[in-house]
Short mmCIF file of C-alpha atoms in Angstrom, two decimals:
data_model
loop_
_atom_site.label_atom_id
_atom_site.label_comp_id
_atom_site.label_asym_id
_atom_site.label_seq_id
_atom_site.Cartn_x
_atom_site.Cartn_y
_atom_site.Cartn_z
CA UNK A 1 -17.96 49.71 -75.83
CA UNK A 2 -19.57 50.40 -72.17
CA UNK A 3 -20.65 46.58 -72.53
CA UNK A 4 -17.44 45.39 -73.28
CA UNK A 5 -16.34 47.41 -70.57
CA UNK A 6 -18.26 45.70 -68.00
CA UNK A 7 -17.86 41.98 -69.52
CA UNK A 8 -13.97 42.65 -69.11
CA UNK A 9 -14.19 43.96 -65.75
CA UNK A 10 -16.65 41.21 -64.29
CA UNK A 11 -14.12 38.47 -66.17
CA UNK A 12 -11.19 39.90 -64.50
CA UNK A 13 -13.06 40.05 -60.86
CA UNK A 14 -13.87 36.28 -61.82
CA UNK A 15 -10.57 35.30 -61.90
CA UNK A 16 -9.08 37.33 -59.24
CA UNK A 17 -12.08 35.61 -57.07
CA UNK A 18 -11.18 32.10 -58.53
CA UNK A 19 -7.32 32.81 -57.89
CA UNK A 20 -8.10 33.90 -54.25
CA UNK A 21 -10.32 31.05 -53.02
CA UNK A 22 -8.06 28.41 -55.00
CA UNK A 23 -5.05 30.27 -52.84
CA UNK A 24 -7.19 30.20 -49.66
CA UNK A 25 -8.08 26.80 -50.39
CA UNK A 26 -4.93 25.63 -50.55
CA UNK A 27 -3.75 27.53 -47.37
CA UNK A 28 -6.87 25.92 -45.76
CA UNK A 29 -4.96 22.45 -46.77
CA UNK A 30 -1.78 23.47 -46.31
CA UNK A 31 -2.45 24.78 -42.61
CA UNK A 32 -4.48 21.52 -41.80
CA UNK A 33 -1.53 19.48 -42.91
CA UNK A 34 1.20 21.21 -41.89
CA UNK A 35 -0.57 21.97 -38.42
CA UNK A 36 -0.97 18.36 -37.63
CA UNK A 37 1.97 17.02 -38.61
CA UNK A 38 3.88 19.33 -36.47
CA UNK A 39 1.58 18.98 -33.61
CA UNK A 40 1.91 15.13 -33.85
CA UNK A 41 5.89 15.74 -33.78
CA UNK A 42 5.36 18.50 -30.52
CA UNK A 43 3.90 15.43 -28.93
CA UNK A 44 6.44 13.14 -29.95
CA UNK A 45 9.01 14.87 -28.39
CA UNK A 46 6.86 15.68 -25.49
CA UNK A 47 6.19 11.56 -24.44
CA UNK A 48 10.00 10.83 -25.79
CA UNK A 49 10.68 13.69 -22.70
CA UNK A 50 8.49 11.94 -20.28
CA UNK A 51 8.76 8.00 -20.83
CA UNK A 52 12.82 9.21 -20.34
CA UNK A 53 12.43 10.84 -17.07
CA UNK A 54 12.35 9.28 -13.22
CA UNK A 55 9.08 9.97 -12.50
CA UNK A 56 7.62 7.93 -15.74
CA UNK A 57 9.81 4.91 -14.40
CA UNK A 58 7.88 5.17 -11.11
CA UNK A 59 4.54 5.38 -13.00
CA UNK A 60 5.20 2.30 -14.79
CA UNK A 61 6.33 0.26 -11.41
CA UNK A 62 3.98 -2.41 -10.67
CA UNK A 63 3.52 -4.65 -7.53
CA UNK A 64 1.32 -6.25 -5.31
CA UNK A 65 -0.30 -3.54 -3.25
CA UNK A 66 -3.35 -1.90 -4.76
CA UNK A 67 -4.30 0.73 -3.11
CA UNK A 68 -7.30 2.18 -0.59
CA UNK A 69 -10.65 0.74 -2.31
CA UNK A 70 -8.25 -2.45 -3.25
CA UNK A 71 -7.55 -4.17 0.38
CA UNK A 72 -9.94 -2.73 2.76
CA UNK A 73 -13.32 -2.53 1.74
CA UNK A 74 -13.39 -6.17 2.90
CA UNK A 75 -13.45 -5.02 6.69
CA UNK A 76 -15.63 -1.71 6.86
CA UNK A 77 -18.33 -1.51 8.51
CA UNK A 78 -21.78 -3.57 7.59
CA UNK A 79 -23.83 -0.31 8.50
CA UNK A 80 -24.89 2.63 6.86
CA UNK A 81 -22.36 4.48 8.93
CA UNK A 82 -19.18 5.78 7.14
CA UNK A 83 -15.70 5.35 8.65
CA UNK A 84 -13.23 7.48 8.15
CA UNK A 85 -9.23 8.50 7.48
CA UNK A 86 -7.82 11.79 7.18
CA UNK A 87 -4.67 13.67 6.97
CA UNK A 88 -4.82 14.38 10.44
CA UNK A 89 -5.16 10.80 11.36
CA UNK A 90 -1.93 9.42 9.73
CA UNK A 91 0.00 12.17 10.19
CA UNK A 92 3.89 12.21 11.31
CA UNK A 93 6.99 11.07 9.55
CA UNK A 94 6.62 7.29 8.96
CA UNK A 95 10.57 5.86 8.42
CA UNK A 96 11.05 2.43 6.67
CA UNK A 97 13.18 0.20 8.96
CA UNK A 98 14.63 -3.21 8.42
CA UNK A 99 12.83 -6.20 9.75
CA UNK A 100 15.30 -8.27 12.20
CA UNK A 101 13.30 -11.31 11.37
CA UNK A 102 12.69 -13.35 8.23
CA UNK A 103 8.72 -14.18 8.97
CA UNK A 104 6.74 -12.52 6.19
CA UNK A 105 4.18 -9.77 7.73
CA UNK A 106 1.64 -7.88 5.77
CA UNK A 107 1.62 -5.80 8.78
CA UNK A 108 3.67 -2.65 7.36
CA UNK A 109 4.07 -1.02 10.73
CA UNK A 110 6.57 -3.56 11.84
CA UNK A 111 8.87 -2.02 8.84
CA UNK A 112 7.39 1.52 9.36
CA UNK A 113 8.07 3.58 12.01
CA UNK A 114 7.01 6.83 13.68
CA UNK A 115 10.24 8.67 13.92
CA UNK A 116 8.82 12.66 14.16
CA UNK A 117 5.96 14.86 13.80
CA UNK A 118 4.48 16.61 10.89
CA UNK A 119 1.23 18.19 9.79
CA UNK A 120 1.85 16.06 6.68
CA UNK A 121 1.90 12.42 6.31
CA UNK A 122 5.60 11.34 5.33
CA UNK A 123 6.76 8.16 4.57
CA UNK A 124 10.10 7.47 3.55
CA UNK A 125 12.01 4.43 2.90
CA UNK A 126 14.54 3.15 0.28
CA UNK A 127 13.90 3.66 -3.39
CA UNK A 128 15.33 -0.01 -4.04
CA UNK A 129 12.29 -0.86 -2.00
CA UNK A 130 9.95 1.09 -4.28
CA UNK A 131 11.69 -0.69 -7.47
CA UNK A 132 11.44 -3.90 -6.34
CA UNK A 133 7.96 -3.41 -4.37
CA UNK A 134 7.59 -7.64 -3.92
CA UNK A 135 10.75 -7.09 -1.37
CA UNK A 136 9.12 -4.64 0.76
CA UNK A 137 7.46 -7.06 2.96
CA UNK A 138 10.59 -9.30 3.32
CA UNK A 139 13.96 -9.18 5.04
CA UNK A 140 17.26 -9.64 3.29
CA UNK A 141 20.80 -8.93 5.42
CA UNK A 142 21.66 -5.90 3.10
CA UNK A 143 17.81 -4.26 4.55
CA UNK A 144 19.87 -2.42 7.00
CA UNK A 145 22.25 -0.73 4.87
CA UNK A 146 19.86 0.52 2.73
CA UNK A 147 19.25 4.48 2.89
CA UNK A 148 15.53 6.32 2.81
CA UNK A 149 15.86 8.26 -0.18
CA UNK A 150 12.77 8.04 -1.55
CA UNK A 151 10.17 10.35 0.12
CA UNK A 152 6.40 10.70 -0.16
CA UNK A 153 5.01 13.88 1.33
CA UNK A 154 1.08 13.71 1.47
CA UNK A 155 -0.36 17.06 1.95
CA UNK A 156 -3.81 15.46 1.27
CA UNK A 157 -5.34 12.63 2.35
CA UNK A 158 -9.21 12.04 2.79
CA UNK A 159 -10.74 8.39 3.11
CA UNK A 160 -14.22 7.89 4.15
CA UNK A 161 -15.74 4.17 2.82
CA UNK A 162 -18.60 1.99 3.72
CA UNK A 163 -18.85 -1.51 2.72
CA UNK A 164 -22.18 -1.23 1.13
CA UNK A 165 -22.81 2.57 0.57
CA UNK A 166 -18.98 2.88 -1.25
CA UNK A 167 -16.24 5.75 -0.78
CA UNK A 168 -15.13 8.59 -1.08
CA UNK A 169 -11.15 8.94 -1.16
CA UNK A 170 -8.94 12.16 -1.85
CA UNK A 171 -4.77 12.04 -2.31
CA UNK A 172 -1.96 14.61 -3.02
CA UNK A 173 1.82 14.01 -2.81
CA UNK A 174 4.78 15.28 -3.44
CA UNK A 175 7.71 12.60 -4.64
CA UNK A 176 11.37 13.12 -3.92
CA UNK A 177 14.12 10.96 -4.67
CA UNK A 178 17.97 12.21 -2.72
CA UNK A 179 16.43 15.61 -2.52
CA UNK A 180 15.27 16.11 -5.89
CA UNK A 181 11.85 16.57 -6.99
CA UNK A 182 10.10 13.98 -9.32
CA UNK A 183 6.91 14.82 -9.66
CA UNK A 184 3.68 15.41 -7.73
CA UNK A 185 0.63 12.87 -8.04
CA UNK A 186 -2.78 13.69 -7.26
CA UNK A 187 -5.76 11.32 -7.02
CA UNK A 188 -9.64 11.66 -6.44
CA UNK A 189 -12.15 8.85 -6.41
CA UNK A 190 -15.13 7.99 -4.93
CA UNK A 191 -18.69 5.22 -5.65
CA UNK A 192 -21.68 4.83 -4.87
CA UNK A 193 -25.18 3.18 -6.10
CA UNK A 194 -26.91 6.58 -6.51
CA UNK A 195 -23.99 8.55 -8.35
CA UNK A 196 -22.41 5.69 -9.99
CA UNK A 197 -17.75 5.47 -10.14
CA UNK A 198 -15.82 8.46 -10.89
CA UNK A 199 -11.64 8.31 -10.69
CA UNK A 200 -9.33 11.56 -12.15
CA UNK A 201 -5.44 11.25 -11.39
CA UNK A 202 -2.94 13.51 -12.21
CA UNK A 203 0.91 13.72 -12.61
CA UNK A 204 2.88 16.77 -12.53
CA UNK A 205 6.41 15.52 -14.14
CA UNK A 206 9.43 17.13 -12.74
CA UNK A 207 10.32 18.85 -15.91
CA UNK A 208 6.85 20.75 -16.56
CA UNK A 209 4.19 18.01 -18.37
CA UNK A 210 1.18 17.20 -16.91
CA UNK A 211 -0.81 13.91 -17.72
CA UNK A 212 -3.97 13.72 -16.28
CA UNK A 213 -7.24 11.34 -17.07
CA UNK A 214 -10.41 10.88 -15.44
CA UNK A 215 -13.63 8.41 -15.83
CA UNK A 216 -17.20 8.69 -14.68
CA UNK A 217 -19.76 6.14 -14.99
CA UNK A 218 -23.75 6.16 -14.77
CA UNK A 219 -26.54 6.80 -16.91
CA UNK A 220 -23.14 9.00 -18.57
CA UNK A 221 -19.91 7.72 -19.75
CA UNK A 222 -17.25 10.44 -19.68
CA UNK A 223 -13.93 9.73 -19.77
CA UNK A 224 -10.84 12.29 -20.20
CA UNK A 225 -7.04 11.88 -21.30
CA UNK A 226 -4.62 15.06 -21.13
CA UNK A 227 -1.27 15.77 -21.81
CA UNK A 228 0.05 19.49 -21.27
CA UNK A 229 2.50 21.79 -20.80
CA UNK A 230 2.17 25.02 -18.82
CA UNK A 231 -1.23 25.02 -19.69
CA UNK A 232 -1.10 24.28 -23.59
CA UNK A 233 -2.81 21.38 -24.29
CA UNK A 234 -0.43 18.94 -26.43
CA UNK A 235 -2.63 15.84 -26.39
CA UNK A 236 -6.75 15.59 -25.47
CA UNK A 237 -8.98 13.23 -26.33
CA UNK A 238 -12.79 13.32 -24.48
CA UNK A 239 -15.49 10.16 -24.75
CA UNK A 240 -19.08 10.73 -24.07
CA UNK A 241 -21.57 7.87 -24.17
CA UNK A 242 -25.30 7.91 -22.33
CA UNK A 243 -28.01 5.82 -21.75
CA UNK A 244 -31.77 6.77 -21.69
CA UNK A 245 -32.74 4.21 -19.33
CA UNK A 246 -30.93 1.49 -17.12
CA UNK A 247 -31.61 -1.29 -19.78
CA UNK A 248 -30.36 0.34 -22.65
CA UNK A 249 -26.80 0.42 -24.04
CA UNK A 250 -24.39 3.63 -23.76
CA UNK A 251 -24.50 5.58 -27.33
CA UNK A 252 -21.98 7.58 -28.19
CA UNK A 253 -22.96 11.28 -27.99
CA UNK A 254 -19.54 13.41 -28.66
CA UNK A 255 -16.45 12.50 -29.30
CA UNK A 256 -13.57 15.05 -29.25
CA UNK A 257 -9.81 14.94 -29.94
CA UNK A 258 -7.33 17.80 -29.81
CA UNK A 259 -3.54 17.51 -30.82
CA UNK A 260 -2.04 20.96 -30.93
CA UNK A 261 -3.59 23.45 -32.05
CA UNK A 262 -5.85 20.93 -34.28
CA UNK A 263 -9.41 19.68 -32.96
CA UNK A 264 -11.93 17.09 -34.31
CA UNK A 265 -15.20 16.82 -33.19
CA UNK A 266 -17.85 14.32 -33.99
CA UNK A 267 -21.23 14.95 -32.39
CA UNK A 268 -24.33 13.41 -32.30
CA UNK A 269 -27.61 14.39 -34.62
CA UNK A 270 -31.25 14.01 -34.51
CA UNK A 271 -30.88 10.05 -35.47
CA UNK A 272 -27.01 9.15 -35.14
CA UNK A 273 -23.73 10.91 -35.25
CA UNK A 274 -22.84 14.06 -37.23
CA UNK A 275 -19.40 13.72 -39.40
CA UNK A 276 -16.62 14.78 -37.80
CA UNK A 277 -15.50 18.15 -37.98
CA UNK A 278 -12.00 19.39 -38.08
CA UNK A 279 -10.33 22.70 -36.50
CA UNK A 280 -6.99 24.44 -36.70
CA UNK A 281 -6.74 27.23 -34.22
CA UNK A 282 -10.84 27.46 -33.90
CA UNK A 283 -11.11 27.50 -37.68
CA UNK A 284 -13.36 25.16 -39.39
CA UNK A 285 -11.67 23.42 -42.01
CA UNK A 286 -14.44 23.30 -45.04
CA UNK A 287 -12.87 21.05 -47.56
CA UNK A 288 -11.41 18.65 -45.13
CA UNK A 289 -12.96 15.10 -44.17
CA UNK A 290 -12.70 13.04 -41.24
CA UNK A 291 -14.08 9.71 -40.68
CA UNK A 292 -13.97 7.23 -37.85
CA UNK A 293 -12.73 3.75 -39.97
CA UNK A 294 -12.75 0.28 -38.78
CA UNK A 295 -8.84 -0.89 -38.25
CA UNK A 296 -8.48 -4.89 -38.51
CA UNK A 297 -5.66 -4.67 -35.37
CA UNK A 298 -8.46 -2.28 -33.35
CA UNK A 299 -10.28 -3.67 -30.39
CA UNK A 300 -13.82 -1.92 -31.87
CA UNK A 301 -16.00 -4.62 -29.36
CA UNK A 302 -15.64 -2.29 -26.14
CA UNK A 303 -17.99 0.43 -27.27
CA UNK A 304 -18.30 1.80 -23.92
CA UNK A 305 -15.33 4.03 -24.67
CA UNK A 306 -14.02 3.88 -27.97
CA UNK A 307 -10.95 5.91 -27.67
CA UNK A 308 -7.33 6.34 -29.81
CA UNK A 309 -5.96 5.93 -26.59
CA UNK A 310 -7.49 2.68 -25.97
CA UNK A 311 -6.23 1.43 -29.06
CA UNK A 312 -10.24 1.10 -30.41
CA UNK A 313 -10.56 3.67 -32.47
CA UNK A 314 -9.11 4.96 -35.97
CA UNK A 315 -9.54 8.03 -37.62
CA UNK A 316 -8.81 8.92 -40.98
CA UNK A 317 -8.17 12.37 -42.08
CA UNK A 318 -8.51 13.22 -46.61
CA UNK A 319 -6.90 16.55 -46.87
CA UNK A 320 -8.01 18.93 -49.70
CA UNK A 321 -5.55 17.57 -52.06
CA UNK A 322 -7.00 14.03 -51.65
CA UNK A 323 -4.05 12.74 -49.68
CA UNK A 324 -4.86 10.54 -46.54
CA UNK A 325 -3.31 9.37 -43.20
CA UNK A 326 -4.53 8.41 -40.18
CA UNK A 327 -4.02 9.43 -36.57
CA UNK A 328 -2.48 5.87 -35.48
CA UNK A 329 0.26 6.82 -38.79
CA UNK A 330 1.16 10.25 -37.37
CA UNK A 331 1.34 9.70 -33.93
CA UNK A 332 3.60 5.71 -34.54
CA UNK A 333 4.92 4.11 -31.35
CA UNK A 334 3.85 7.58 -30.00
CA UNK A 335 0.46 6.20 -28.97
CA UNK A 336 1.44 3.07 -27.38
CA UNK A 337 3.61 5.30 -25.14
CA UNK A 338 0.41 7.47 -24.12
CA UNK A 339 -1.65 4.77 -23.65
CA UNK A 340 0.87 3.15 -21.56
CA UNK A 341 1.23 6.63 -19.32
CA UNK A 342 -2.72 6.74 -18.56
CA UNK A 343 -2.91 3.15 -17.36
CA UNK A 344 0.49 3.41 -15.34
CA UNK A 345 -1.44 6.88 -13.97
CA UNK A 346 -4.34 4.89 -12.86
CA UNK A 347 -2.72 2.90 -10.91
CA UNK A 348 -0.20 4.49 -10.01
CA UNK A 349 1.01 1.46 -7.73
CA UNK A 350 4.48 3.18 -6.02
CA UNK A 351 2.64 5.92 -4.41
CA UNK A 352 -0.89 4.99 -3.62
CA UNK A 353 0.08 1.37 -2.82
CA UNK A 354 2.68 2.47 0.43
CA UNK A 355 0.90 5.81 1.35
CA UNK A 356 -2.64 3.60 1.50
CA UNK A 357 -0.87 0.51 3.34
CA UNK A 358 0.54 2.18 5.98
CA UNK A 359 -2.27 4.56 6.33
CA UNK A 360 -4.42 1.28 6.82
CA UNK A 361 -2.41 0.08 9.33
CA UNK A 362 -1.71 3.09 11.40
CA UNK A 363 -5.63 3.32 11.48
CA UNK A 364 -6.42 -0.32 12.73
CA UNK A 365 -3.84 0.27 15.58
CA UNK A 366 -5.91 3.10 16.51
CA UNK A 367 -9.22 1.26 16.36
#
């Protein structure tokens, strides 16, 4: 009877054990699923907020200046002596006026001009101008009705370049457009031959996201995308690649995305890379599998930094239940918007283009 007993009770623990990890098992899927599904629709509505607002229409404006390292490295200095712009140098509220002649100038201080004092660099001029940046440089009658409304306040501003050696080049502004804030953009960048390129920009939107990316190059590939809210990451993806020597190719050495509060990870082992791993909230999920697949509309040749964001890489996530998606199916158009965002970022042509033109030409007249 005492045998008996014990049989029933270690049959009855079985099952209560087998109910519990089945139940836990399922949560584990459940959470997984249900986790990044609604962080993928977080982010949806997150890029649907930004690609509607003003200061994602700036992002996205190109034109035909290009910036600091873009149009002067051409005429520094053919020593190992570094020249110099800072804050203090350019300085003073910088006005957009009309040209009264029709003769095309790439001079920008004959549509510029010094009109007060400020410890900041400000340059204002019409936002038209800004939408239509291939008119900047070229009279039209209606010029001189046009208002400055759109306003660039640089509170940071560091240039120093060599034409050999490389630069170094620091940038923070404010943008306003009829008095009301659009965003603030923020750009540091800098190459040489010893430390190799490195480039991070940031936008702060005016209603609370943050984008930001960054890239460095060397003997280390790292590059960086970011989208955020008031410090909650909504969107992350991070490429590592490195090279043992300056022959040999960049390998891949960890790979990590984050959307909401879910995170895969795919590191490298002792002769190639681990799986990838997948997290919700810090949790491991055991009975999960992720797996980098090959994607016939992919661009899988640059290997230097395979990236979703890039459009390069797929991954593939089986859930416990044995159902499978993929990132590129949850996130949709969603992706092409991001990636569109971190190249408009990089550029970044409305701000940097002016700010670095007219900064250039306030420091030749000075030289």
């Amino acid at each position: 009877m005492k045998t008996k007993s014990i049989f029933f009770a270690l049959s009855v623990l079985s099952v209560i054990t087998w109910s519990c990890t089945s139940e836990a098992d399922m949560a584990s899927s459940n959470s997984l699923k249900s986790s990044i599904t609604s962080s993928a629709q977080s982010l949806q509505t997150a890029m649907n907020s930004i690609t509607s607002s003003i200061g994602y229409q700036l992002l996205s404006t190109h034109g035909q200046a290009g910036g600091m390292m873009g149009v002067k490295q051409s005429v520094a200095g053919f020593d190992t002596t570094y020249n110099q712009i800072l804050l203090a140098d350019v300085a003073g509220v910088w006005d957009y006026k009309a040209a009264l002649y029709k003769r095309w100038d790439p001079n920008l201080l004959r549509f510029f001009l010094n009109t007060g004092t400020s410890t900041d660099m400000v340059v204002r001029l019409p936002e038209s101008k800004v939408k239509n940046p291939n008119s900047l440089l070229r009279f039209s009658p209606a010029d001189t009705t046009l208002t400055n409304n759109y306003v660039l306040d640089v509170s940071k501003y560091d240039y120093h370049f060599n034409h050999f050696l490389g630069w170094d080049y620091g940038m923070a502004t404010n943008i306003a457009i009829s008095g009301t804030n659009v965003g603030d953009l923020a750009i540091q960048s800098s190459s040489s031959k010893a430390k190799g390129y490195h480039f991070a920009s940031s936008f702060t939107f005016a209603n609370g996201y943050d984008a930001s990316t960054s890239y460095t190059s060397g003997d280390s590939i790292i590059s960086v995308y970011s989208i955020a809210k008031v410090g909650q990451i909504l969107y992350q993806e991070k490429y590592t690649a490195i090279r043992t020597s300056p022959t040999s190719r960049h390998r891949e050495k960890q790979y990590d995305l984050t959307i909401g509060n879910v995170e895969i990870v795919r590191t490298a082992g002792p002769t190639s890379l681990d799986s990838a791993k997948v997290y919700v909230s810090g949790v491991l999920q055991l009975h999960s599998k992720v797996e980098i697949v090959t994607d016939s509309t992919a661009n899988v040749s640059n290997t230097t930094e395979s990236t979703v964001t890039n459009h390069n890489r797929t991954i593939q996530i089986t859930f416990d239940d044995g159902s499978k998606t993929t990132v590129k199916a949850l996130l949709g158009s969603t992706i092409d918007d991001i990636s569109s965002l971190f190249a408009s970022i990089r550029q970044a042509y409305f701000a940097v283009g002016i700010v670095d033109w007219v900064a250039w030409d306030i420091y030749k007249n000075k030289n």
